[in-house]
Tab-separated table of C-alpha atoms and ligand atoms in Angstrom:
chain	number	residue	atom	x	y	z
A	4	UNK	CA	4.506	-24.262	81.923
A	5	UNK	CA	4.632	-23.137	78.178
A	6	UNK	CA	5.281	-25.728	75.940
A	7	UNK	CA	8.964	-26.272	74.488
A	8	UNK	CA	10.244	-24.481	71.358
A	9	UNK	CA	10.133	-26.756	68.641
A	10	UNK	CA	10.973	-24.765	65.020
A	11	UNK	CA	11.351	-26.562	62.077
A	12	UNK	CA	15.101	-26.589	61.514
A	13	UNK	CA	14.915	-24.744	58.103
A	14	UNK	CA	13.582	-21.704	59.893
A	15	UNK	CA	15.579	-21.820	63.403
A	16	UNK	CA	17.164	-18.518	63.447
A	17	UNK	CA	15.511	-16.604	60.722
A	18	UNK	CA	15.439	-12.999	61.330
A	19	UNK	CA	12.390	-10.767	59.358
A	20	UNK	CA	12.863	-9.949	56.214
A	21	UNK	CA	15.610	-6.989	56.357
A	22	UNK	CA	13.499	-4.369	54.484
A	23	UNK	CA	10.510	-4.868	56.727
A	24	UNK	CA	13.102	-4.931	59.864
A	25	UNK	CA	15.159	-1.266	58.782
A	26	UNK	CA	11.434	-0.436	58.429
A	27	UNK	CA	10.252	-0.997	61.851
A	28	UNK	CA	13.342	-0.055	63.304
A	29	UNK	CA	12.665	3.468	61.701
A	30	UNK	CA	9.483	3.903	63.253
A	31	UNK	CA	10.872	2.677	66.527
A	32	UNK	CA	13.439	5.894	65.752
A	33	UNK	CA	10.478	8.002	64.674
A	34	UNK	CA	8.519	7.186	67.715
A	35	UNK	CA	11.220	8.455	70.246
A	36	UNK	CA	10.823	11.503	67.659
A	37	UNK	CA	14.425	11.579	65.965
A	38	UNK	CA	14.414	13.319	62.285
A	39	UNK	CA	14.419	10.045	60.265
A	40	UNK	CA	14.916	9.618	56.041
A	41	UNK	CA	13.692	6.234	55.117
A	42	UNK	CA	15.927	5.004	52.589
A	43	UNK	CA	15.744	1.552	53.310
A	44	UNK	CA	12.269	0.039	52.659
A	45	UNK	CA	11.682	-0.304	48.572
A	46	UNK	CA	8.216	0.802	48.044
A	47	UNK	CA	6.953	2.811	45.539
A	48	UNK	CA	6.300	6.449	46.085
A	49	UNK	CA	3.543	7.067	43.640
A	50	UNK	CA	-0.507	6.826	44.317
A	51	UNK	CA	-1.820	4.130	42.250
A	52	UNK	CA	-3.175	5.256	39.169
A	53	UNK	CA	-6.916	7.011	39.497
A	54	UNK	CA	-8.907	4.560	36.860
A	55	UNK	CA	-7.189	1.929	38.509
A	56	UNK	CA	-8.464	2.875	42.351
A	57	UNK	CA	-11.720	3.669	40.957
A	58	UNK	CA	-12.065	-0.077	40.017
A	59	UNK	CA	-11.726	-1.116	42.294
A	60	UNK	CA	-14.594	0.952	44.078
A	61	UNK	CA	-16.466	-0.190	42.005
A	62	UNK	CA	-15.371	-3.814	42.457
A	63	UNK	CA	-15.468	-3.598	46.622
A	64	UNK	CA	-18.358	-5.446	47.173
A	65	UNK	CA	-17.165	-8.468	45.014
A	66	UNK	CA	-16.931	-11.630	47.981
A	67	UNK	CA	-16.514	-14.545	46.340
A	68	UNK	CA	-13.655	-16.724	46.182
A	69	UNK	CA	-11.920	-16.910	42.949
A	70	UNK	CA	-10.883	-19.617	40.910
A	71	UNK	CA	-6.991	-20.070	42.995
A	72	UNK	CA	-4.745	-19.454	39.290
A	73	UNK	CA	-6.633	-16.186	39.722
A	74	UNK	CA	-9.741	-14.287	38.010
A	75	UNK	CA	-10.189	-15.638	34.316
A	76	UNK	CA	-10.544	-11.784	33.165
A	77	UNK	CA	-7.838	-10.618	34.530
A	78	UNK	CA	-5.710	-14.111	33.195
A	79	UNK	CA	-6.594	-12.902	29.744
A	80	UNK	CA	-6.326	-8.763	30.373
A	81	UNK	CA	-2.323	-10.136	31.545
A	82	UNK	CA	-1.640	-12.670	28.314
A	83	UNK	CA	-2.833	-9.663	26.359
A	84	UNK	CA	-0.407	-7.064	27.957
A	85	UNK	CA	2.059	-9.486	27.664
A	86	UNK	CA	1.648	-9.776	23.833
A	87	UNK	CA	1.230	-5.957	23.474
A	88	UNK	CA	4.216	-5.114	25.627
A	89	UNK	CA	7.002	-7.470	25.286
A	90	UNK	CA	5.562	-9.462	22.654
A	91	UNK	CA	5.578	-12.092	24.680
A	92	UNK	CA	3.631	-14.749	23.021
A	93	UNK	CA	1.364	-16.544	25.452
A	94	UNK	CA	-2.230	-17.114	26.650
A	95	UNK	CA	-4.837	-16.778	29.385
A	96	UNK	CA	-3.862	-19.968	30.587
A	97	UNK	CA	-0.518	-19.647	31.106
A	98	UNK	CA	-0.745	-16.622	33.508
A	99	UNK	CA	-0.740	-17.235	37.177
A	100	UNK	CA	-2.282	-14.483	39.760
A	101	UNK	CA	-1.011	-14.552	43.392
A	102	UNK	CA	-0.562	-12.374	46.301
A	103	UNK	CA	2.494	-10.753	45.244
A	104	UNK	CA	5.014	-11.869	43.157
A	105	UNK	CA	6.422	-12.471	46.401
A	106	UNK	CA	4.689	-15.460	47.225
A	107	UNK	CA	4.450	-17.022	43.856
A	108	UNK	CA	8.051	-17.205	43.996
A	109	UNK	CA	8.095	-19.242	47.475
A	110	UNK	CA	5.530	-21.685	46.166
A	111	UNK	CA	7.985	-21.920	43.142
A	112	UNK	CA	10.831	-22.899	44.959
A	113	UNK	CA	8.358	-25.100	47.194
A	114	UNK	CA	7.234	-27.277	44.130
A	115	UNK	CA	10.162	-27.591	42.195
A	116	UNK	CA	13.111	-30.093	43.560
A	117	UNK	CA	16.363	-28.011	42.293
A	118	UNK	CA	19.202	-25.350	43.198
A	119	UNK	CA	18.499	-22.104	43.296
A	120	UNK	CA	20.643	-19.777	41.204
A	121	UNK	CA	21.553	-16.389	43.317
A	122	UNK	CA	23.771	-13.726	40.738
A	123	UNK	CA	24.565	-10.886	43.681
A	124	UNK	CA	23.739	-8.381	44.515
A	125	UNK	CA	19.757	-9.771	45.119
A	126	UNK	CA	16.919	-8.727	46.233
A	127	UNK	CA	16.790	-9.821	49.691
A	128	UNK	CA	14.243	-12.557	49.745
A	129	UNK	CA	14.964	-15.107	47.258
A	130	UNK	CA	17.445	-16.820	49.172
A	131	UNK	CA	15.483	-16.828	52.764
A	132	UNK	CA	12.503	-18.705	51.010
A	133	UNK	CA	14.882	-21.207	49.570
A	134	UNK	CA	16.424	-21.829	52.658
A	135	UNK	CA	12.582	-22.210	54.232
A	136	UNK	CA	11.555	-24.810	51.611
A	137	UNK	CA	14.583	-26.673	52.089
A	138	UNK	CA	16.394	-25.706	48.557
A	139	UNK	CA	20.300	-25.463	48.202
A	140	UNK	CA	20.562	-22.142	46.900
A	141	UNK	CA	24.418	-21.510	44.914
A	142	UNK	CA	25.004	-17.768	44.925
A	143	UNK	CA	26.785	-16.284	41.829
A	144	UNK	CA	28.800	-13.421	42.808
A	145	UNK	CA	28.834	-10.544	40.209
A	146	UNK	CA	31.196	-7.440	39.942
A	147	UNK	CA	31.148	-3.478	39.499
A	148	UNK	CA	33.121	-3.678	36.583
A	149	UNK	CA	30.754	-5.934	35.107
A	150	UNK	CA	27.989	-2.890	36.003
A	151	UNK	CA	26.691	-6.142	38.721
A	152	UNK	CA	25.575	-8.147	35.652
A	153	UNK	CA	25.580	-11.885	35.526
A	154	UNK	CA	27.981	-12.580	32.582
A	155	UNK	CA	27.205	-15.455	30.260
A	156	UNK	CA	30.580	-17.303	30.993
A	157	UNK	CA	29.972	-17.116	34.439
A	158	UNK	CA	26.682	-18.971	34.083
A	159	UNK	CA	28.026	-21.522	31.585
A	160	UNK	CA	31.301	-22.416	34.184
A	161	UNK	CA	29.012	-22.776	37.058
A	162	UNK	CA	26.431	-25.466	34.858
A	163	UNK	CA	29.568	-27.189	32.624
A	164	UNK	CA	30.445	-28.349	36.434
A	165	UNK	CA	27.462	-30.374	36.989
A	166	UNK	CA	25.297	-30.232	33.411
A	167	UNK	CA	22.513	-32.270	34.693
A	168	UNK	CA	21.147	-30.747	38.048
A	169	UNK	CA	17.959	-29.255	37.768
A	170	UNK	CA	18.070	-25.216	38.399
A	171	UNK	CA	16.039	-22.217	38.839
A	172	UNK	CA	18.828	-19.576	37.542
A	173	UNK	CA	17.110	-15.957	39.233
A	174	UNK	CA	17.358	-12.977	36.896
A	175	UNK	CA	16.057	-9.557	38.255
A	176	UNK	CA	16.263	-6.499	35.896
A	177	UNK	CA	16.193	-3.694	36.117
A	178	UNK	CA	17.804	-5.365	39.525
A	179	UNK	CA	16.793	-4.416	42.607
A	180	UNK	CA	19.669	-3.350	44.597
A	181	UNK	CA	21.622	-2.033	42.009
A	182	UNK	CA	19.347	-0.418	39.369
A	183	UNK	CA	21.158	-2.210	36.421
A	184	UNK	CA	20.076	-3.798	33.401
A	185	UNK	CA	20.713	-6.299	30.519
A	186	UNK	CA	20.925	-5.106	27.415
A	187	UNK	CA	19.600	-7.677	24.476
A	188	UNK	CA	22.794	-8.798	23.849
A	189	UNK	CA	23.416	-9.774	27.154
A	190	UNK	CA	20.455	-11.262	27.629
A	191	UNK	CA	20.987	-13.655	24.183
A	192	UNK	CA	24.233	-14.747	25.781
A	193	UNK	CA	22.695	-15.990	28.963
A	194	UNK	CA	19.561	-17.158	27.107
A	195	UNK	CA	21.383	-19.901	25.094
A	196	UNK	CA	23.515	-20.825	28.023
A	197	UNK	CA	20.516	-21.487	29.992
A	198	UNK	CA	18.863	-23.090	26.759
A	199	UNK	CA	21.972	-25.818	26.289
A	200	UNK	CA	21.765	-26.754	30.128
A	201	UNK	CA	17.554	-26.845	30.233
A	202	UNK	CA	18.292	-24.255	33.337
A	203	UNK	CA	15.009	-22.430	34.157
A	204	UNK	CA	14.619	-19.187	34.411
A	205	UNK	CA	12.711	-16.865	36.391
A	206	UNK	CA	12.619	-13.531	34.867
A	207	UNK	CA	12.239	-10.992	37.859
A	208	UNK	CA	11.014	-7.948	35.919
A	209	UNK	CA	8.797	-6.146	38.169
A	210	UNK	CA	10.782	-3.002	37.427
A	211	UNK	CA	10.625	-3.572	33.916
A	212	UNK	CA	8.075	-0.358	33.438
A	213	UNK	CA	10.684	1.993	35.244
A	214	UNK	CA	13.214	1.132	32.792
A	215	UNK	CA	14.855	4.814	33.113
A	216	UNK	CA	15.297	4.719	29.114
A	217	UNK	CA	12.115	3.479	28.666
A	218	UNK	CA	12.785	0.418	27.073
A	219	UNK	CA	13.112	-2.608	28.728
A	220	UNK	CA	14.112	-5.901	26.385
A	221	UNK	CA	12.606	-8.730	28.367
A	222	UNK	CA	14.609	-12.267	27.694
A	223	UNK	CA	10.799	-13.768	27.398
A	224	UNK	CA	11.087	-13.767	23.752
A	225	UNK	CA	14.983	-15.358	23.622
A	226	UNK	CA	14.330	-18.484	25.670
A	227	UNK	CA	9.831	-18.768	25.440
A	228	UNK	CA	10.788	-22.670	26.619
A	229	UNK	CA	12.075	-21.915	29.956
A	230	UNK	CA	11.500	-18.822	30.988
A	231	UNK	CA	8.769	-17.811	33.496
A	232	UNK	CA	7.709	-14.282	33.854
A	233	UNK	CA	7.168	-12.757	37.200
A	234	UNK	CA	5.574	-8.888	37.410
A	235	UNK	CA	2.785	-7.343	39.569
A	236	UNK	CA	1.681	-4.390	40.539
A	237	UNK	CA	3.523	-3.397	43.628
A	238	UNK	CA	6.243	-1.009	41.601
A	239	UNK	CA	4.756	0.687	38.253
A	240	UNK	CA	1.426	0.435	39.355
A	241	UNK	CA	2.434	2.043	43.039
A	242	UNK	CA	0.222	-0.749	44.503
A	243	UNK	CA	2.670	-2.504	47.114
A	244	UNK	CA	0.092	-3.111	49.830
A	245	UNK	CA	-2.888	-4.400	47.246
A	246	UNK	CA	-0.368	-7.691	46.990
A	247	UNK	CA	-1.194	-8.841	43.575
A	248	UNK	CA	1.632	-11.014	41.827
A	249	UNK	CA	1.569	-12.754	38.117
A	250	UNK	CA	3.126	-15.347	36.481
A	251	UNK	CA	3.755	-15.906	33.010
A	252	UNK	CA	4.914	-19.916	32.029
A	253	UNK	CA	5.991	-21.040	29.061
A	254	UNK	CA	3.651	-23.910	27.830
A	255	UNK	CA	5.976	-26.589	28.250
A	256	UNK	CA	6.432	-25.686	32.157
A	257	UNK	CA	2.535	-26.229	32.684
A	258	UNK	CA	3.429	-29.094	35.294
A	259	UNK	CA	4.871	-26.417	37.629
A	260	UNK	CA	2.372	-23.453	37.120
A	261	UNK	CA	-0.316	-26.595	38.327
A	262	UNK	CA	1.282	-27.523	41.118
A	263	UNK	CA	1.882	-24.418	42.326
A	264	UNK	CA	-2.396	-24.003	41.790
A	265	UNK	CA	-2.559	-26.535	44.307
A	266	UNK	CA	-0.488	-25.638	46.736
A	267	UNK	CA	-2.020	-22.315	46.869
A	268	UNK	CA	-5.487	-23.964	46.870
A	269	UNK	CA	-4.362	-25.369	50.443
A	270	UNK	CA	-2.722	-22.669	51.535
A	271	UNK	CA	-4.186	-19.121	50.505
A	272	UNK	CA	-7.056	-20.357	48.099
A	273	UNK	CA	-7.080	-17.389	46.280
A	274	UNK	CA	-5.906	-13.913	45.805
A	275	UNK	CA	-8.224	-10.764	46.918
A	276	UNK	CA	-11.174	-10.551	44.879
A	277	UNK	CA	-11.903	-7.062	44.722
A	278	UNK	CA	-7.936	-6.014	43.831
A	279	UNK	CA	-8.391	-8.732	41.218
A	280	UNK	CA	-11.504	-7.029	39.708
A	281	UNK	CA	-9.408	-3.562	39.651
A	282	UNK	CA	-5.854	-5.168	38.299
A	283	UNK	CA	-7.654	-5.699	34.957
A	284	UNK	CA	-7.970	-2.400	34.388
A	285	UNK	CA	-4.286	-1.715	35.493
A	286	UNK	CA	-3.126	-4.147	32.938
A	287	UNK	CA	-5.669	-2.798	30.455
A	288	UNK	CA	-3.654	0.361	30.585
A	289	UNK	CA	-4.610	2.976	28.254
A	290	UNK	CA	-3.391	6.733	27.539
A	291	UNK	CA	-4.235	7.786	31.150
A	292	UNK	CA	-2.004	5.111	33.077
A	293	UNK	CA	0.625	5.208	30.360
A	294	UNK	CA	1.318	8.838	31.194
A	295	UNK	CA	1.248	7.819	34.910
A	296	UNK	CA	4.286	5.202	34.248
A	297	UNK	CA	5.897	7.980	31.770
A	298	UNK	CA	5.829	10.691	34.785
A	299	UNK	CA	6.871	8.335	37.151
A	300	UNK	CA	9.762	6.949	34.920
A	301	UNK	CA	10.659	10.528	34.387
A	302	UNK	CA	10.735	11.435	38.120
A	303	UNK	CA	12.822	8.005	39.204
A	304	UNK	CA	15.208	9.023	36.394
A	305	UNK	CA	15.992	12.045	36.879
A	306	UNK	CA	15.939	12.043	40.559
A	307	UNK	CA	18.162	8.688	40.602
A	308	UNK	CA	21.155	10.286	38.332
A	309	UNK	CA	21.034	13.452	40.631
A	310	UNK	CA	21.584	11.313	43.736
A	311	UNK	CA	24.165	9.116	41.508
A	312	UNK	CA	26.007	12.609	40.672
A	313	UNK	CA	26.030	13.563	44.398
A	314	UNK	CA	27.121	10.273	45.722
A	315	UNK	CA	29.790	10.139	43.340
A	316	UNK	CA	31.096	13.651	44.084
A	317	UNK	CA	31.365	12.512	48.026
A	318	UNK	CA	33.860	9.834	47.025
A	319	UNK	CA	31.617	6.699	46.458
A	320	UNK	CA	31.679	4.288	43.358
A	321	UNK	CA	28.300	4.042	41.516
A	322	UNK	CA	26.996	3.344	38.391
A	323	UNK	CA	24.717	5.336	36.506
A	324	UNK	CA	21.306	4.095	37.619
A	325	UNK	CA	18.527	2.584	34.991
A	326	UNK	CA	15.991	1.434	36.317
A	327	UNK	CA	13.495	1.489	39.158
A	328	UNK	CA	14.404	3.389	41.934
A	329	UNK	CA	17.689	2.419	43.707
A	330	UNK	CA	21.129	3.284	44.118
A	331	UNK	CA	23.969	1.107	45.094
A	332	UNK	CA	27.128	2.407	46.026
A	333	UNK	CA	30.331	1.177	47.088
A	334	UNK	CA	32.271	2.907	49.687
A	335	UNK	CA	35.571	1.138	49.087
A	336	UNK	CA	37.186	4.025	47.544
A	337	UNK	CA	36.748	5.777	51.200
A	338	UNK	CA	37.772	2.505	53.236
A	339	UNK	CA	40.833	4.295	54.940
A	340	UNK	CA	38.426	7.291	56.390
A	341	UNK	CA	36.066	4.614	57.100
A	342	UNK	CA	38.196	2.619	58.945
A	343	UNK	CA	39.593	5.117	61.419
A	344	UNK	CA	36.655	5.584	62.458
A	345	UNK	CA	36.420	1.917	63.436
A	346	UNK	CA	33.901	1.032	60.106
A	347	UNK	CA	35.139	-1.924	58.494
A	348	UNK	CA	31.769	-3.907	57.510
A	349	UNK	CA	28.544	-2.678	55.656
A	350	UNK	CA	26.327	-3.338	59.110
A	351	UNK	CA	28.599	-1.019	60.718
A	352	UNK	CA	28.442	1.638	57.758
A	353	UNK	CA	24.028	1.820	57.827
A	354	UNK	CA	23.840	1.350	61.896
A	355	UNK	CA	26.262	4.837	62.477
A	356	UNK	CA	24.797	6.684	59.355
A	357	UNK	CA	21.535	6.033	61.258
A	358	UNK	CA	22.631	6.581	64.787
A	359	UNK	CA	24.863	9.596	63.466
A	360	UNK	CA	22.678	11.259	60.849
A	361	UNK	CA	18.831	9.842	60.875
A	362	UNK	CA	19.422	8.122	57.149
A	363	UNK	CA	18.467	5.138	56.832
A	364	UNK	CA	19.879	2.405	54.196
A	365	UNK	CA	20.545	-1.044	53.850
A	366	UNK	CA	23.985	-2.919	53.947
A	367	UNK	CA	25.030	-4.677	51.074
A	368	UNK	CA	25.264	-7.741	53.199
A	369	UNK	CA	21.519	-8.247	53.302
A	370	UNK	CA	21.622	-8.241	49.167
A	371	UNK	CA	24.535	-11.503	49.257
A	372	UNK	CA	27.848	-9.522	49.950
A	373	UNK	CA	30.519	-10.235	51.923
A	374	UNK	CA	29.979	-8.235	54.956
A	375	UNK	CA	33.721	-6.063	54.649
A	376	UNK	CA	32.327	-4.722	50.993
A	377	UNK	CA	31.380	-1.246	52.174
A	378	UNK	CA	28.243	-0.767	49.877
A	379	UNK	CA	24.595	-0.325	50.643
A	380	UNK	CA	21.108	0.260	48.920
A	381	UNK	CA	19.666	3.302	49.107
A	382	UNK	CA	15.926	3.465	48.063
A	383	UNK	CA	15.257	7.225	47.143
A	384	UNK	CA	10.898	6.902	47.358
A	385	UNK	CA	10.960	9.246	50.857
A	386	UNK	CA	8.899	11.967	48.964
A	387	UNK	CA	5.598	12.962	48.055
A	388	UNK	CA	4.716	10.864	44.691
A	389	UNK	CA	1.442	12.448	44.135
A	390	UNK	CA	3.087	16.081	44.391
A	391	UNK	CA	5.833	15.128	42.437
A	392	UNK	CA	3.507	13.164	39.572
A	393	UNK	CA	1.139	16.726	39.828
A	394	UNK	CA	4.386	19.293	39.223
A	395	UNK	CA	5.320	17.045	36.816
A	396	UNK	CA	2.499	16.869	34.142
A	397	UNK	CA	2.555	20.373	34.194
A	398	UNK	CA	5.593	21.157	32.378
A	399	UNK	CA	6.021	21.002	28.555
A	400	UNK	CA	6.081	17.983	26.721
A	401	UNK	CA	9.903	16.690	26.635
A	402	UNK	CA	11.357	18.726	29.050
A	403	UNK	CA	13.582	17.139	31.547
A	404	UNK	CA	12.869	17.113	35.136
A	405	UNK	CA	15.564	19.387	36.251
A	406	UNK	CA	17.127	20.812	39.731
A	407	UNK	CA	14.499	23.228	40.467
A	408	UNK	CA	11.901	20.273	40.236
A	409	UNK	CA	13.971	17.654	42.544
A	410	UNK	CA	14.726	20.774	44.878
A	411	UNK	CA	10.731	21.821	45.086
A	412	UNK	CA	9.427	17.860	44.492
A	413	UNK	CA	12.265	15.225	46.189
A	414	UNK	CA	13.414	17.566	49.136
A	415	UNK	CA	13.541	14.329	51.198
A	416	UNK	CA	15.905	12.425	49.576
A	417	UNK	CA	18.120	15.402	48.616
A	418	UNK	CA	18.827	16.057	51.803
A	419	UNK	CA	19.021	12.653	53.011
A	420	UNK	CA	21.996	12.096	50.597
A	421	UNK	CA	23.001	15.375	51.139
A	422	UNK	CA	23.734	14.151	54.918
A	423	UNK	CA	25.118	10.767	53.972
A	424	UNK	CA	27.699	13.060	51.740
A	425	UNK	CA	29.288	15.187	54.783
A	426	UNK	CA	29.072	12.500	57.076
A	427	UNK	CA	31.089	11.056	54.958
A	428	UNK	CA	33.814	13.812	55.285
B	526	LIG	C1	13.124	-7.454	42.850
B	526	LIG	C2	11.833	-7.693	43.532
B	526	LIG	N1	11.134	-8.791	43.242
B	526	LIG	C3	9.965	-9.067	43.836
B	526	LIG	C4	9.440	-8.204	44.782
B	526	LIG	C5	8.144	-8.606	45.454
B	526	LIG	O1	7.096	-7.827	45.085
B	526	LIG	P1	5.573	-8.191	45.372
B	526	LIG	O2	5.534	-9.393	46.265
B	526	LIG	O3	5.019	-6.985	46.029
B	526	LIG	O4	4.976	-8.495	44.025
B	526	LIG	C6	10.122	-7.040	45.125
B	526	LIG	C7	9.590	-6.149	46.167
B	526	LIG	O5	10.271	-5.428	46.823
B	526	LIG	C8	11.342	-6.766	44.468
B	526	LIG	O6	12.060	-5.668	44.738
């Protein structure tokens, strides 16, 4: 006989991340050779940049573990992008290097004893590792007509309740599902309401470089005491499956960025040595990758309002995207059409577009919403980045990436909406 199942409690009845499930379920599809459009996993479509993969060539052979808060080069190449970029004042030793930004954040919410803050729609791990370490995680419900952003009033209602409880207030722009962003303004207003309650924030701006503008105001600068930085190289840098993460702490929050050191020490040691070597020289950058994250912005921005356009035209409510590269619609507006045909929950919505059409997206449910809000996340990367990053840097200087280009470059995901659309009816 086997021996008895015996989870830990915190982990009874956790399902696989939902991106990596829609992803495997797809291949399942694929497999039993259906015509599938892979909307639902958010990875980046682009190669990663060719100085950067030639680094690490040259780095392969590197074998040694690394000090665990990560290689001291690449500490300092990070603190100096940070200064360059966001003037974002800070130093060497305040960055922390990880596997992904992914896991820094669970050995966050593993070292610090407080709530987790959850504005939704979120990205869909945040709360699962919370609910893994243990953590009470208090989910802040935001609204279309607020373009999904966490208002300021919002935040100070929720901490007036209960001033002194430690927090870790989550803020992800541009936000992956719903491709908004904080403007400065916005980001003042929640920076002194987090400064008056102590609240810490962690500043989820991995998309920051795909800010569809351009510009991305980071609220680094606006609260330096409490904010920490996350970033890596999984979304500009098109380097997903490398798994390199960073931190950024402000001085004051040493205490945590040291005991997550030594957690990691026991746990993972230390990130990938050779990928470490090579992520200096994406966070060197230079002329060559800057044109690589200009393309690439230009491509997710162009293709993203297209899609927007379409959606909208079919019925749907959605917000000008801008940033990174999702959509997230609400299908409220066609609830009545929906519901005859016996659709009343976002599950029900992605499972029959699937089954019915091959496209595959994400209910909103998995991103915090109640389950009869009819809106999903669509990630629009199912195309050929390097094509698309080629026919792009040979047109003129400031011309905009119009139809023709989306029609020869982002077939994929044109049609894939395009299907969603009549489905739709
Ligand atoms: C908003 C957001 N944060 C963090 C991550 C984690 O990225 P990584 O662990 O690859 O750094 C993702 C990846 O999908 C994301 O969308």
């Amino acid at each position: 006989m086997s021996p008895d199942v015996q989870l830990n409690l915190n982990v009874r009845g956790l399902e696989p991340s939902a991106t990596v499930a829609i992803n495997e379920r797809c291949d399942k599809l694929l497999r039993q050779g259906r015509k599938i459009f892979k909307l639902g996993l958010g990875q980046s479509p682009f190669p990663v940049p060719e100085p950067v993969v030639e680094a690490l060539r040259r780095h392969a052979a590197e074998k040694d573990y690394l000090p665990t808060k990560g290689l001291p080069a690449l500490r300092r190449a990070v603190a100096d992008h940070q200064r360059r970029v966001y003037g974002i004042d800070c130093a060497a030793d305040d960055v922390l290097i990880g596997p992904g930004s992914k896991e820094l954040m669970f050995l966050l919410q593993l070292v610090y004893y407080g709530d987790l803050i959850v504005p939704t729609p979120a990205w869909v791990s945040y709360a699962p590792q919370a609910r893994i370490v243990g953590r009470h995680v208090h989910f802040l419900p935001t609204r279309a007509a607020e373009s999904w952003r966490l208002t300021a009033r919002k935040l100070d209602k929720l901490c007036r309740a209960d001033p002194g409880r430690p927090r870790i207030l989550v803020l992800n722009y541009p936000s992956n599902p719903t491709a908004a962003t904080y403007t400065r303004d916005e980001l003042e207003a929640l920076a002194e309401v987090a400064r008056q309650y102590r609240v810490i924030l962690l500043s989820d701006e991995i998309y920051a470089k795909l800010t569809h503008g351009g510009e991305h105001a980071s609220i680094v600068p606006l609260y330096p005491q409490g904010t920490i930085f996350s970033s890596g190289l999984s979304k500009w840098c098109g380097a997903g499956g490398w798994r390199l993460g960073v931190f950024v702490f402000p001085r004051g929050l040493r205490w945590l960025l040291d005991a997550m050191a030594a957690v990691a020490s026991e746990t993972y040691t230390s990130t990938c040595a050779p990928i470490q070597y090579a992520a200096v020289r994406a966070f060197e950058g230079g002329p060559e990758i800057d044109r690589y994250v200009e393309l690439s912005r230009m491509i997710v921005r162009a293709l993203g309002r297209r899609l927007a356009r379409d959606l909208a035209a079919a019925g749907a409510a959605i917000l000008p995207p801008q940033g990174g590269f999702y959509l997230f619609p609400d299908f409220s507006p066609l609830k009545e059409r929906l519901a005859a045909r016996g659709i009343r929950t976002s599950d029900a919505l992605c499972a029959r577009l699937l089954d019915d059409t091959g496209v595959a997206i994400l209910p909103g449910r998995d991103f915090g919403r109640p389950s009869r809000e009819l809106t999903a996340r669509l990630a629009y990367v199912n195309f050929d980045g390097a094509r698309a990053l080629a026919a792009a840097a040979e047109l003129p200087p400031g011309a905009e990436l119009g139809d023709d280009f989306l029609t020869a470059c982002c077939g994929e995901p044109l049609e894939a909406v395009a299907r969603l659309c009549e489905w739709l009816g």
